[in-house]
PDB file of C-alpha atoms in Angstrom:
ATOM      1  CA  UNK A   1      59.301  17.735  12.943  1.00 38.00           C
ATOM      2  CA  UNK A   2      61.450  18.997  15.400  1.00 36.00           C
ATOM      3  CA  UNK A   3      64.690  21.078  14.036  1.00 37.00           C
ATOM      4  CA  UNK A   4      68.290  20.260  15.301  1.00 35.00           C
ATOM      5  CA  UNK A   5      69.051  22.481  18.426  1.00 34.00           C
ATOM      6  CA  UNK A   6      72.256  24.870  17.712  1.00 34.00           C
ATOM      7  CA  UNK A   7      74.537  25.983  20.561  1.00 34.00           C
ATOM      8  CA  UNK A   8      77.164  29.053  20.756  1.00 35.00           C
ATOM      9  CA  UNK A   9      79.451  26.476  22.920  1.00 35.00           C
ATOM     10  CA  UNK A  10      82.445  25.485  20.762  1.00 37.00           C
ATOM     11  CA  UNK A  11      82.613  21.471  20.263  1.00 38.00           C
ATOM     12  CA  UNK A  12      84.921  19.445  22.729  1.00 40.00           C
ATOM     13  CA  UNK A  13      87.727  18.091  21.337  1.00 38.00           C
ATOM     14  CA  UNK A  14      87.530  14.728  19.950  1.00 39.00           C
ATOM     15  CA  UNK A  15      89.044  11.770  22.229  1.00 38.00           C
ATOM     16  CA  UNK A  16      89.985   8.474  21.320  1.00 38.00           C
ATOM     17  CA  UNK A  17      87.441   5.933  22.706  1.00 40.00           C
ATOM     18  CA  UNK A  18      88.664   3.412  25.242  1.00 38.00           C
ATOM     19  CA  UNK A  19      87.842  -0.112  25.236  1.00 41.00           C
ATOM     20  CA  UNK A  20      85.534   0.382  28.094  1.00 40.00           C
ATOM     21  CA  UNK A  21      83.656   2.824  25.934  1.00 42.00           C
ATOM     22  CA  UNK A  22      83.962   0.364  22.975  1.00 44.00           C
ATOM     23  CA  UNK A  23      82.374  -2.544  24.880  1.00 42.00           C
ATOM     24  CA  UNK A  24      79.867  -0.356  26.036  1.00 39.00           C
ATOM     25  CA  UNK A  25      79.162   0.766  22.785  1.00 43.00           C
ATOM     26  CA  UNK A  26      78.841  -2.981  21.499  1.00 43.00           C
ATOM     27  CA  UNK A  27      76.547  -3.931  24.574  1.00 39.00           C
ATOM     28  CA  UNK A  28      74.135  -0.646  23.657  1.00 42.00           C
ATOM     29  CA  UNK A  29      73.661  -1.972  20.027  1.00 41.00           C
ATOM     30  CA  UNK A  30      72.886  -5.486  21.309  1.00 38.00           C
ATOM     31  CA  UNK A  31      70.256  -4.513  23.507  1.00 35.00           C
ATOM     32  CA  UNK A  32      68.726  -2.193  20.682  1.00 39.00           C
ATOM     33  CA  UNK A  33      68.889  -5.399  18.145  1.00 37.00           C
ATOM     34  CA  UNK A  34      66.933  -7.151  20.944  1.00 34.00           C
ATOM     35  CA  UNK A  35      64.297  -4.544  21.625  1.00 33.00           C
ATOM     36  CA  UNK A  36      63.901  -4.420  17.893  1.00 35.00           C
ATOM     37  CA  UNK A  37      63.243  -8.112  17.552  1.00 32.00           C
ATOM     38  CA  UNK A  38      61.123  -8.094  20.551  1.00 31.00           C
ATOM     39  CA  UNK A  39      58.978  -4.769  19.024  1.00 32.00           C
ATOM     40  CA  UNK A  40      58.781  -6.964  15.180  1.00 30.00           C
ATOM     41  CA  UNK A  41      57.211 -10.014  17.332  1.00 32.00           C
ATOM     42  CA  UNK A  42      54.386  -7.577  18.852  1.00 31.00           C
ATOM     43  CA  UNK A  43      50.441  -6.695  17.892  1.00 32.00           C
ATOM     44  CA  UNK A  44      51.943  -4.436  15.236  1.00 33.00           C
ATOM     45  CA  UNK A  45      54.120  -6.975  13.628  1.00 34.00           C
ATOM     46  CA  UNK A  46      50.988  -9.273  13.432  1.00 40.00           C
ATOM     47  CA  UNK A  47      48.969  -6.814  11.476  1.00 50.00           C
ATOM     48  CA  UNK A  48      51.742  -6.732   9.013  1.00 52.00           C
ATOM     49  CA  UNK A  49      51.798 -10.548   8.873  1.00 81.00           C
ATOM     50  CA  UNK A  50      47.916  -9.907   7.894  1.00 88.00           C
ATOM     51  CA  UNK A  51      47.382  -6.707   5.957  1.00 90.00           C
ATOM     52  CA  UNK A  52      43.722  -7.449   6.177  1.00 94.00           C
ATOM     53  CA  UNK A  53      42.981  -7.413   9.598  1.00 95.00           C
ATOM     54  CA  UNK A  54      40.434  -4.765  10.403  1.00 95.00           C
ATOM     55  CA  UNK A  55      39.489  -3.110  13.701  1.00 95.00           C
ATOM     56  CA  UNK A  56      40.438  -3.954  17.352  1.00 96.00           C
ATOM     57  CA  UNK A  57      41.174  -7.339  18.847  1.00 96.00           C
ATOM     58  CA  UNK A  58      37.657  -8.942  19.413  1.00 98.00           C
ATOM     59  CA  UNK A  59      35.992 -10.226  22.367  1.00 98.00           C
ATOM     60  CA  UNK A  60      32.637 -11.988  23.211  1.00 97.00           C
ATOM     61  CA  UNK A  61      30.632  -8.749  23.865  1.00 98.00           C
ATOM     62  CA  UNK A  62      32.088  -7.081  20.517  1.00 97.00           C
ATOM     63  CA  UNK A  63      30.849  -9.636  18.285  1.00 98.00           C
ATOM     64  CA  UNK A  64      27.450  -9.743  19.771  1.00 98.00           C
ATOM     65  CA  UNK A  65      27.147  -5.896  20.048  1.00 98.00           C
ATOM     66  CA  UNK A  66      24.443  -4.353  17.923  1.00 98.00           C
ATOM     67  CA  UNK A  67      26.979  -2.366  15.973  1.00 98.00           C
ATOM     68  CA  UNK A  68      30.815  -2.843  15.725  1.00 98.00           C
ATOM     69  CA  UNK A  69      33.617  -0.409  15.751  1.00 97.00           C
ATOM     70  CA  UNK A  70      32.861   1.015  12.512  1.00 98.00           C
ATOM     71  CA  UNK A  71      30.790   4.151  11.763  1.00 98.00           C
ATOM     72  CA  UNK A  72      28.451   3.223   8.894  1.00 98.00           C
ATOM     73  CA  UNK A  73      26.880   5.295   5.883  1.00 98.00           C
ATOM     74  CA  UNK A  74      24.539   3.300   3.105  1.00 98.00           C
ATOM     75  CA  UNK A  75      23.825   4.395  -0.554  1.00 98.00           C
ATOM     76  CA  UNK A  76      20.741   2.982  -2.605  1.00 98.00           C
ATOM     77  CA  UNK A  77      21.271   1.033  -5.846  1.00 98.00           C
ATOM     78  CA  UNK A  78      18.392   1.609  -8.266  1.00 98.00           C
ATOM     79  CA  UNK A  79      17.208  -1.798 -10.101  1.00 98.00           C
ATOM     80  CA  UNK A  80      17.112   0.653 -12.983  1.00 98.00           C
ATOM     81  CA  UNK A  81      20.949   1.695 -12.886  1.00 97.00           C
ATOM     82  CA  UNK A  82      22.139  -2.212 -12.683  1.00 98.00           C
ATOM     83  CA  UNK A  83      21.731  -5.483 -14.908  1.00 97.00           C
ATOM     84  CA  UNK A  84      21.502  -8.785 -13.785  1.00 98.00           C
ATOM     85  CA  UNK A  85      19.673  -8.161 -10.291  1.00 98.00           C
ATOM     86  CA  UNK A  86      17.293  -5.926  -8.623  1.00 98.00           C
ATOM     87  CA  UNK A  87      19.384  -3.309  -7.254  1.00 98.00           C
ATOM     88  CA  UNK A  88      19.727  -2.885  -3.386  1.00 98.00           C
ATOM     89  CA  UNK A  89      21.381  -0.911  -0.328  1.00 98.00           C
ATOM     90  CA  UNK A  90      25.238  -0.699   0.094  1.00 98.00           C
ATOM     91  CA  UNK A  91      26.381  -0.342   3.658  1.00 98.00           C
ATOM     92  CA  UNK A  92      30.098   0.557   4.229  1.00 98.00           C
ATOM     93  CA  UNK A  93      32.227   1.725   6.667  1.00 98.00           C
ATOM     94  CA  UNK A  94      33.044   5.363   6.675  1.00 97.00           C
ATOM     95  CA  UNK A  95      36.212   5.376   7.421  1.00 95.00           C
ATOM     96  CA  UNK A  96      39.132   5.064   4.867  1.00 93.00           C
ATOM     97  CA  UNK A  97      42.192   4.815   7.530  1.00 95.00           C
ATOM     98  CA  UNK A  98      42.401   1.297   7.358  1.00 94.00           C
ATOM     99  CA  UNK A  99      42.534   0.753   3.738  1.00 95.00           C
ATOM    100  CA  UNK A 100      40.241  -1.633   1.575  1.00 97.00           C
ATOM    101  CA  UNK A 101      37.689  -3.952   2.958  1.00 98.00           C
ATOM    102  CA  UNK A 102      36.100  -7.277   2.009  1.00 98.00           C
ATOM    103  CA  UNK A 103      32.607  -7.565   0.587  1.00 98.00           C
ATOM    104  CA  UNK A 104      29.501  -9.401   1.173  1.00 98.00           C
ATOM    105  CA  UNK A 105      26.398  -9.603  -1.205  1.00 99.00           C
ATOM    106  CA  UNK A 106      23.078 -11.013   0.563  1.00 99.00           C
ATOM    107  CA  UNK A 107      20.146 -12.358  -1.070  1.00 98.00           C
ATOM    108  CA  UNK A 108      16.484 -12.272   0.479  1.00 98.00           C
ATOM    109  CA  UNK A 109      14.483 -15.665  -0.104  1.00 98.00           C
ATOM    110  CA  UNK A 110      11.349 -16.577  -1.891  1.00 98.00           C
ATOM    111  CA  UNK A 111       8.643 -14.115  -2.105  1.00 98.00           C
ATOM    112  CA  UNK A 112      11.169 -11.750  -0.051  1.00 98.00           C
ATOM    113  CA  UNK A 113      12.515  -8.469  -0.830  1.00 98.00           C
ATOM    114  CA  UNK A 114      15.973  -6.984   0.425  1.00 98.00           C
ATOM    115  CA  UNK A 115      14.190  -5.524   3.759  1.00 98.00           C
ATOM    116  CA  UNK A 116      13.780  -8.982   5.219  1.00 98.00           C
ATOM    117  CA  UNK A 117      17.730  -9.345   5.448  1.00 98.00           C
ATOM    118  CA  UNK A 118      18.478  -5.602   5.994  1.00 98.00           C
ATOM    119  CA  UNK A 119      19.363  -5.831   9.598  1.00 98.00           C
ATOM    120  CA  UNK A 120      22.509  -7.852   8.243  1.00 98.00           C
ATOM    121  CA  UNK A 121      23.718  -4.577   6.563  1.00 98.00           C
ATOM    122  CA  UNK A 122      24.679  -2.236   9.158  1.00 98.00           C
ATOM    123  CA  UNK A 123      25.314  -4.868  11.538  1.00 98.00           C
ATOM    124  CA  UNK A 124      28.110  -6.748   9.558  1.00 98.00           C
ATOM    125  CA  UNK A 125      29.016  -3.439   7.986  1.00 98.00           C
ATOM    126  CA  UNK A 126      29.969  -2.022  11.358  1.00 98.00           C
ATOM    127  CA  UNK A 127      32.664  -4.732  11.961  1.00 98.00           C
ATOM    128  CA  UNK A 128      34.300  -3.749   8.759  1.00 98.00           C
ATOM    129  CA  UNK A 129      32.776  -4.923   5.653  1.00 98.00           C
ATOM    130  CA  UNK A 130      31.036  -3.465   2.724  1.00 98.00           C
ATOM    131  CA  UNK A 131      27.596  -5.470   2.804  1.00 99.00           C
ATOM    132  CA  UNK A 132      25.331  -5.246  -0.136  1.00 98.00           C
ATOM    133  CA  UNK A 133      21.713  -6.325   0.502  1.00 98.00           C
ATOM    134  CA  UNK A 134      20.007  -6.769  -2.627  1.00 98.00           C
ATOM    135  CA  UNK A 135      16.490  -7.404  -4.203  1.00 98.00           C
ATOM    136  CA  UNK A 136      16.272  -9.950  -6.549  1.00 98.00           C
ATOM    137  CA  UNK A 137      14.648  -9.578 -10.566  1.00 98.00           C
ATOM    138  CA  UNK A 138      11.631 -11.051  -9.466  1.00 98.00           C
ATOM    139  CA  UNK A 139      10.547 -12.160  -5.978  1.00 98.00           C
ATOM    140  CA  UNK A 140       9.813 -15.752  -7.450  1.00 98.00           C
ATOM    141  CA  UNK A 141      13.531 -16.550  -8.528  1.00 98.00           C
ATOM    142  CA  UNK A 142      14.745 -19.795  -7.686  1.00 98.00           C
ATOM    143  CA  UNK A 143      18.177 -20.477  -6.065  1.00 98.00           C
ATOM    144  CA  UNK A 144      20.106 -20.705  -9.095  1.00 98.00           C
ATOM    145  CA  UNK A 145      18.842 -17.792 -10.565  1.00 98.00           C
ATOM    146  CA  UNK A 146      19.886 -15.929  -7.136  1.00 98.00           C
ATOM    147  CA  UNK A 147      23.102 -17.471  -7.197  1.00 98.00           C
ATOM    148  CA  UNK A 148      23.574 -15.726 -10.693  1.00 98.00           C
ATOM    149  CA  UNK A 149      22.369 -12.462  -9.127  1.00 98.00           C
ATOM    150  CA  UNK A 150      24.549 -12.320  -5.991  1.00 98.00           C
ATOM    151  CA  UNK A 151      27.561 -12.904  -8.325  1.00 98.00           C
ATOM    152  CA  UNK A 152      26.368 -10.027 -10.558  1.00 98.00           C
ATOM    153  CA  UNK A 153      25.737  -7.950  -7.555  1.00 98.00           C
ATOM    154  CA  UNK A 154      29.385  -8.380  -6.534  1.00 98.00           C
ATOM    155  CA  UNK A 155      30.550  -7.685  -9.927  1.00 98.00           C
ATOM    156  CA  UNK A 156      28.619  -4.480  -9.761  1.00 98.00           C
ATOM    157  CA  UNK A 157      29.900  -3.552  -6.332  1.00 98.00           C
ATOM    158  CA  UNK A 158      33.610  -4.076  -7.252  1.00 98.00           C
ATOM    159  CA  UNK A 159      33.469  -2.594 -10.965  1.00 98.00           C
ATOM    160  CA  UNK A 160      31.365   0.294 -11.038  1.00 97.00           C
ATOM    161  CA  UNK A 161      29.459   1.077  -7.556  1.00 98.00           C
ATOM    162  CA  UNK A 162      30.391   4.383  -5.820  1.00 97.00           C
ATOM    163  CA  UNK A 163      32.164   2.430  -3.194  1.00 98.00           C
ATOM    164  CA  UNK A 164      34.359   0.379  -5.567  1.00 98.00           C
ATOM    165  CA  UNK A 165      37.599   2.053  -4.103  1.00 97.00           C
ATOM    166  CA  UNK A 166      36.640   0.784  -0.902  1.00 98.00           C
ATOM    167  CA  UNK A 167      36.590  -2.864  -1.505  1.00 98.00           C
ATOM    168  CA  UNK A 168      39.401  -5.446  -2.224  1.00 98.00           C
ATOM    169  CA  UNK A 169      37.850  -7.383  -4.881  1.00 97.00           C
ATOM    170  CA  UNK A 170      40.042 -10.492  -3.948  1.00 97.00           C
ATOM    171  CA  UNK A 171      38.005 -10.874  -0.585  1.00 98.00           C
ATOM    172  CA  UNK A 172      34.491 -11.632  -1.314  1.00 98.00           C
ATOM    173  CA  UNK A 173      31.465 -13.750   0.220  1.00 98.00           C
ATOM    174  CA  UNK A 174      28.162 -14.556  -0.205  1.00 99.00           C
ATOM    175  CA  UNK A 175      25.027 -14.605   2.028  1.00 99.00           C
ATOM    176  CA  UNK A 176      21.250 -15.719   1.694  1.00 98.00           C
ATOM    177  CA  UNK A 177      18.148 -16.494   3.083  1.00 98.00           C
ATOM    178  CA  UNK A 178      15.803 -19.742   2.250  1.00 98.00           C
ATOM    179  CA  UNK A 179      16.359 -19.760  -1.456  1.00 98.00           C
ATOM    180  CA  UNK A 180      18.924 -16.969  -1.169  1.00 98.00           C
ATOM    181  CA  UNK A 181      20.642 -19.410   0.816  1.00 98.00           C
ATOM    182  CA  UNK A 182      20.384 -21.958  -1.666  1.00 98.00           C
ATOM    183  CA  UNK A 183      21.491 -19.350  -4.335  1.00 98.00           C
ATOM    184  CA  UNK A 184      24.471 -18.878  -1.893  1.00 98.00           C
ATOM    185  CA  UNK A 185      25.390 -22.260  -2.510  1.00 98.00           C
ATOM    186  CA  UNK A 186      24.764 -21.829  -6.211  1.00 98.00           C
ATOM    187  CA  UNK A 187      27.199 -18.621  -6.011  1.00 98.00           C
ATOM    188  CA  UNK A 188      29.806 -20.445  -4.172  1.00 98.00           C
ATOM    189  CA  UNK A 189      29.637 -23.481  -6.850  1.00 98.00           C
ATOM    190  CA  UNK A 190      30.057 -20.942  -9.432  1.00 98.00           C
ATOM    191  CA  UNK A 191      32.715 -19.009  -8.285  1.00 98.00           C
ATOM    192  CA  UNK A 192      35.289 -21.041  -6.474  1.00 98.00           C
ATOM    193  CA  UNK A 193      37.397 -17.754  -5.535  1.00 98.00           C
ATOM    194  CA  UNK A 194      34.744 -16.405  -3.139  1.00 98.00           C
ATOM    195  CA  UNK A 195      36.462 -16.471   0.240  1.00 98.00           C
ATOM    196  CA  UNK A 196      33.139 -17.316   2.293  1.00 98.00           C
ATOM    197  CA  UNK A 197      29.686 -18.499   1.970  1.00 99.00           C
ATOM    198  CA  UNK A 198      26.935 -18.162   4.517  1.00 99.00           C
ATOM    199  CA  UNK A 199      23.230 -19.994   3.737  1.00 99.00           C
ATOM    200  CA  UNK A 200      20.640 -19.133   6.426  1.00 99.00           C
ATOM    201  CA  UNK A 201      18.050 -21.855   6.462  1.00 98.00           C
ATOM    202  CA  UNK A 202      18.752 -22.480   2.853  1.00 98.00           C
ATOM    203  CA  UNK A 203      16.325 -24.268   0.222  1.00 98.00           C
ATOM    204  CA  UNK A 204      17.535 -26.016  -2.875  1.00 98.00           C
ATOM    205  CA  UNK A 205      16.427 -28.942  -4.359  1.00 98.00           C
ATOM    206  CA  UNK A 206      19.805 -29.812  -5.429  1.00 98.00           C
ATOM    207  CA  UNK A 207      21.027 -31.801  -2.413  1.00 97.00           C
ATOM    208  CA  UNK A 208      24.639 -32.261  -2.949  1.00 98.00           C
ATOM    209  CA  UNK A 209      27.560 -29.835  -2.728  1.00 98.00           C
ATOM    210  CA  UNK A 210      30.500 -31.837  -3.572  1.00 98.00           C
ATOM    211  CA  UNK A 211      32.114 -29.058  -6.193  1.00 97.00           C
ATOM    212  CA  UNK A 212      32.248 -26.296  -3.302  1.00 98.00           C
ATOM    213  CA  UNK A 213      35.777 -24.922  -2.520  1.00 98.00           C
ATOM    214  CA  UNK A 214      34.424 -22.168  -0.243  1.00 98.00           C
ATOM    215  CA  UNK A 215      34.594 -21.870   3.302  1.00 98.00           C
ATOM    216  CA  UNK A 216      30.753 -22.330   4.327  1.00 98.00           C
ATOM    217  CA  UNK A 217      28.866 -21.949   7.169  1.00 99.00           C
ATOM    218  CA  UNK A 218      25.404 -22.993   7.131  1.00 99.00           C
ATOM    219  CA  UNK A 219      22.635 -22.132   9.589  1.00 99.00           C
ATOM    220  CA  UNK A 220      19.567 -24.201  10.368  1.00 98.00           C
ATOM    221  CA  UNK A 221      16.840 -23.876  12.470  1.00 98.00           C
ATOM    222  CA  UNK A 222      15.419 -26.779  14.487  1.00 98.00           C
ATOM    223  CA  UNK A 223      11.656 -25.727  14.023  1.00 98.00           C
ATOM    224  CA  UNK A 224      12.046 -25.191  10.061  1.00 98.00           C
ATOM    225  CA  UNK A 225       8.910 -26.604   8.367  1.00 98.00           C
ATOM    226  CA  UNK A 226       9.665 -25.145   5.036  1.00 98.00           C
ATOM    227  CA  UNK A 227      13.313 -26.127   4.633  1.00 98.00           C
ATOM    228  CA  UNK A 228      13.525 -28.678   7.290  1.00 98.00           C
ATOM    229  CA  UNK A 229      16.935 -29.449   8.161  1.00 98.00           C
ATOM    230  CA  UNK A 230      16.880 -33.126   7.653  1.00 98.00           C
ATOM    231  CA  UNK A 231      16.049 -32.438   3.834  1.00 98.00           C
ATOM    232  CA  UNK A 232      18.250 -29.083   3.625  1.00 98.00           C
ATOM    233  CA  UNK A 233      20.709 -28.023   5.662  1.00 98.00           C
ATOM    234  CA  UNK A 234      22.155 -31.155   7.095  1.00 98.00           C
ATOM    235  CA  UNK A 235      22.431 -33.076   3.941  1.00 98.00           C
ATOM    236  CA  UNK A 236      23.679 -29.577   2.443  1.00 98.00           C
ATOM    237  CA  UNK A 237      26.407 -29.513   4.989  1.00 98.00           C
ATOM    238  CA  UNK A 238      27.272 -33.366   4.850  1.00 98.00           C
ATOM    239  CA  UNK A 239      27.741 -33.386   1.131  1.00 98.00           C
ATOM    240  CA  UNK A 240      30.538 -30.695   1.532  1.00 98.00           C
ATOM    241  CA  UNK A 241      33.868 -31.845   0.852  1.00 97.00           C
ATOM    242  CA  UNK A 242      35.068 -33.272   4.250  1.00 95.00           C
ATOM    243  CA  UNK A 243      38.549 -31.489   3.378  1.00 95.00           C
ATOM    244  CA  UNK A 244      36.632 -28.023   3.291  1.00 98.00           C
ATOM    245  CA  UNK A 245      36.469 -25.738   6.219  1.00 98.00           C
ATOM    246  CA  UNK A 246      32.779 -26.336   7.018  1.00 98.00           C
ATOM    247  CA  UNK A 247      30.391 -25.712  10.054  1.00 98.00           C
ATOM    248  CA  UNK A 248      26.633 -26.591  10.429  1.00 98.00           C
ATOM    249  CA  UNK A 249      24.966 -24.440  13.182  1.00 98.00           C
ATOM    250  CA  UNK A 250      21.347 -25.639  14.173  1.00 98.00           C
ATOM    251  CA  UNK A 251      19.437 -22.772  15.880  1.00 98.00           C
ATOM    252  CA  UNK A 252      17.387 -23.629  18.850  1.00 98.00           C
ATOM    253  CA  UNK A 253      13.744 -22.814  19.236  1.00 98.00           C
ATOM    254  CA  UNK A 254      13.762 -21.344  15.782  1.00 98.00           C
ATOM    255  CA  UNK A 255      11.722 -21.160  12.822  1.00 98.00           C
ATOM    256  CA  UNK A 256      12.480 -20.757   8.744  1.00 98.00           C
ATOM    257  CA  UNK A 257      11.846 -16.999   9.525  1.00 98.00           C
ATOM    258  CA  UNK A 258      14.176 -16.344  12.284  1.00 98.00           C
ATOM    259  CA  UNK A 259      17.143 -15.009   9.865  1.00 98.00           C
ATOM    260  CA  UNK A 260      14.664 -12.227   8.956  1.00 98.00           C
ATOM    261  CA  UNK A 261      14.918 -10.279  12.328  1.00 98.00           C
ATOM    262  CA  UNK A 262      18.073  -9.284  14.276  1.00 98.00           C
ATOM    263  CA  UNK A 263      19.391 -12.092  15.796  1.00 98.00           C
ATOM    264  CA  UNK A 264      22.705 -12.376  18.105  1.00 98.00           C
ATOM    265  CA  UNK A 265      23.390 -15.967  17.386  1.00 98.00           C
ATOM    266  CA  UNK A 266      23.360 -15.423  13.748  1.00 98.00           C
ATOM    267  CA  UNK A 267      25.583 -12.235  13.762  1.00 98.00           C
ATOM    268  CA  UNK A 268      28.068 -13.443  16.279  1.00 98.00           C
ATOM    269  CA  UNK A 269      28.928 -16.591  14.453  1.00 98.00           C
ATOM    270  CA  UNK A 270      28.531 -14.932  10.864  1.00 98.00           C
ATOM    271  CA  UNK A 271      31.310 -11.935  11.763  1.00 98.00           C
ATOM    272  CA  UNK A 272      33.765 -14.662  13.163  1.00 98.00           C
ATOM    273  CA  UNK A 273      33.170 -16.831   9.744  1.00 98.00           C
ATOM    274  CA  UNK A 274      33.450 -13.600   7.649  1.00 98.00           C
ATOM    275  CA  UNK A 275      36.481 -12.411   9.527  1.00 98.00           C
ATOM    276  CA  UNK A 276      38.242 -15.485   9.744  1.00 98.00           C
ATOM    277  CA  UNK A 277      37.905 -16.512   6.030  1.00 98.00           C
ATOM    278  CA  UNK A 278      37.457 -13.433   4.212  1.00 98.00           C
ATOM    279  CA  UNK A 279      39.958 -11.314   6.090  1.00 98.00           C
ATOM    280  CA  UNK A 280      41.867 -14.231   7.268  1.00 97.00           C
ATOM    281  CA  UNK A 281      41.756 -12.708  10.625  1.00 97.00           C
ATOM    282  CA  UNK A 282      42.747 -15.657  13.065  1.00 97.00           C
ATOM    283  CA  UNK A 283      41.988 -13.497  15.959  1.00 97.00           C
ATOM    284  CA  UNK A 284      38.121 -14.774  15.475  1.00 98.00           C
ATOM    285  CA  UNK A 285      39.248 -18.632  15.320  1.00 97.00           C
ATOM    286  CA  UNK A 286      38.628 -18.335  19.121  1.00 98.00           C
ATOM    287  CA  UNK A 287      34.812 -18.206  18.662  1.00 98.00           C
ATOM    288  CA  UNK A 288      34.773 -20.979  16.156  1.00 98.00           C
ATOM    289  CA  UNK A 289      37.035 -23.392  17.684  1.00 97.00           C
ATOM    290  CA  UNK A 290      36.909 -25.427  19.814  1.00 97.00           C
ATOM    291  CA  UNK A 291      33.281 -25.882  18.378  1.00 98.00           C
ATOM    292  CA  UNK A 292      30.542 -24.076  20.084  1.00 97.00           C
ATOM    293  CA  UNK A 293      28.437 -26.312  22.630  1.00 97.00           C
ATOM    294  CA  UNK A 294      24.734 -26.616  22.399  1.00 97.00           C
ATOM    295  CA  UNK A 295      23.150 -23.515  24.723  1.00 97.00           C
ATOM    296  CA  UNK A 296      19.646 -21.898  24.821  1.00 98.00           C
ATOM    297  CA  UNK A 297      20.197 -20.691  21.353  1.00 98.00           C
ATOM    298  CA  UNK A 298      22.315 -23.394  19.724  1.00 98.00           C
ATOM    299  CA  UNK A 299      20.655 -26.910  19.185  1.00 98.00           C
ATOM    300  CA  UNK A 300      24.140 -28.288  17.885  1.00 98.00           C
ATOM    301  CA  UNK A 301      27.126 -27.428  15.750  1.00 98.00           C
ATOM    302  CA  UNK A 302      29.203 -29.163  13.494  1.00 98.00           C
ATOM    303  CA  UNK A 303      32.435 -28.607  11.870  1.00 98.00           C
ATOM    304  CA  UNK A 304      36.031 -29.012  11.535  1.00 96.00           C
ATOM    305  CA  UNK A 305      38.780 -27.887  13.808  1.00 95.00           C
ATOM    306  CA  UNK A 306      41.220 -26.272  13.451  1.00 94.00           C
ATOM    307  CA  UNK A 307      40.394 -24.504  10.534  1.00 96.00           C
ATOM    308  CA  UNK A 308      43.120 -24.823   7.580  1.00 92.00           C
ATOM    309  CA  UNK A 309      42.145 -22.094   4.798  1.00 89.00           C
TER     310      UNK A 309
END
């Protein structure tokens, strides 16, 4: 803080301002007002309009990077310390300078453990989310059970976990692979307040999802023989309400197990979807609309543009 300067010089006698001086003062005030309005319309005001924005403006390279702008720490949660799911690992940004973050729970698939989806933890957390990769009660749990376990994990995360004060409990999402992907659909159906759902090569005996109100991005794989897209991902997407913000990305030259290893296409569009709908960050709309075109890694992409949520 600067202290006012003092002077030994006696103050000059006050004089009555002239009309010219008055006009100059008025002009200066007007210029100041214009500058103030311009400042309000700049980047700082955009952040004020959306208090959930986190991190610098995104680029193609930043959302494809192995790590985002945030340093990440992790903490293990024993299955003995929780109820309703099998424990897991929480990945979270170490900085608290930006306030709270949205959070995502991620379920593995049938016979899988959290190690099969662990790569998503630090990759998503480094972009500005708290991510909970969970173990299920048993590796054989079905999608409806996995959906309930994802919700129990979110409740633990926001209610009693060691990082609960870092999380905005109104901004939550779910992800999952295979039966865990089917579980993420179940969780979104059960809890419409969720802000985003991302099923990864999902499997579920239920083929219709007209009840879902959560913005949903479904990843299918063109070479999936366990949950073929024709009988799983495609009808799941097609039965989501047409009024919903929804998308279907079919991975090219991929299998049912592609989501189990680090994958730039999955990460890129998952980050964009979570940012757009959990953080309401329209800076990421550019990566989702216009719809991505087929490429070496994308067989096809369907969805609605522009998004309305």
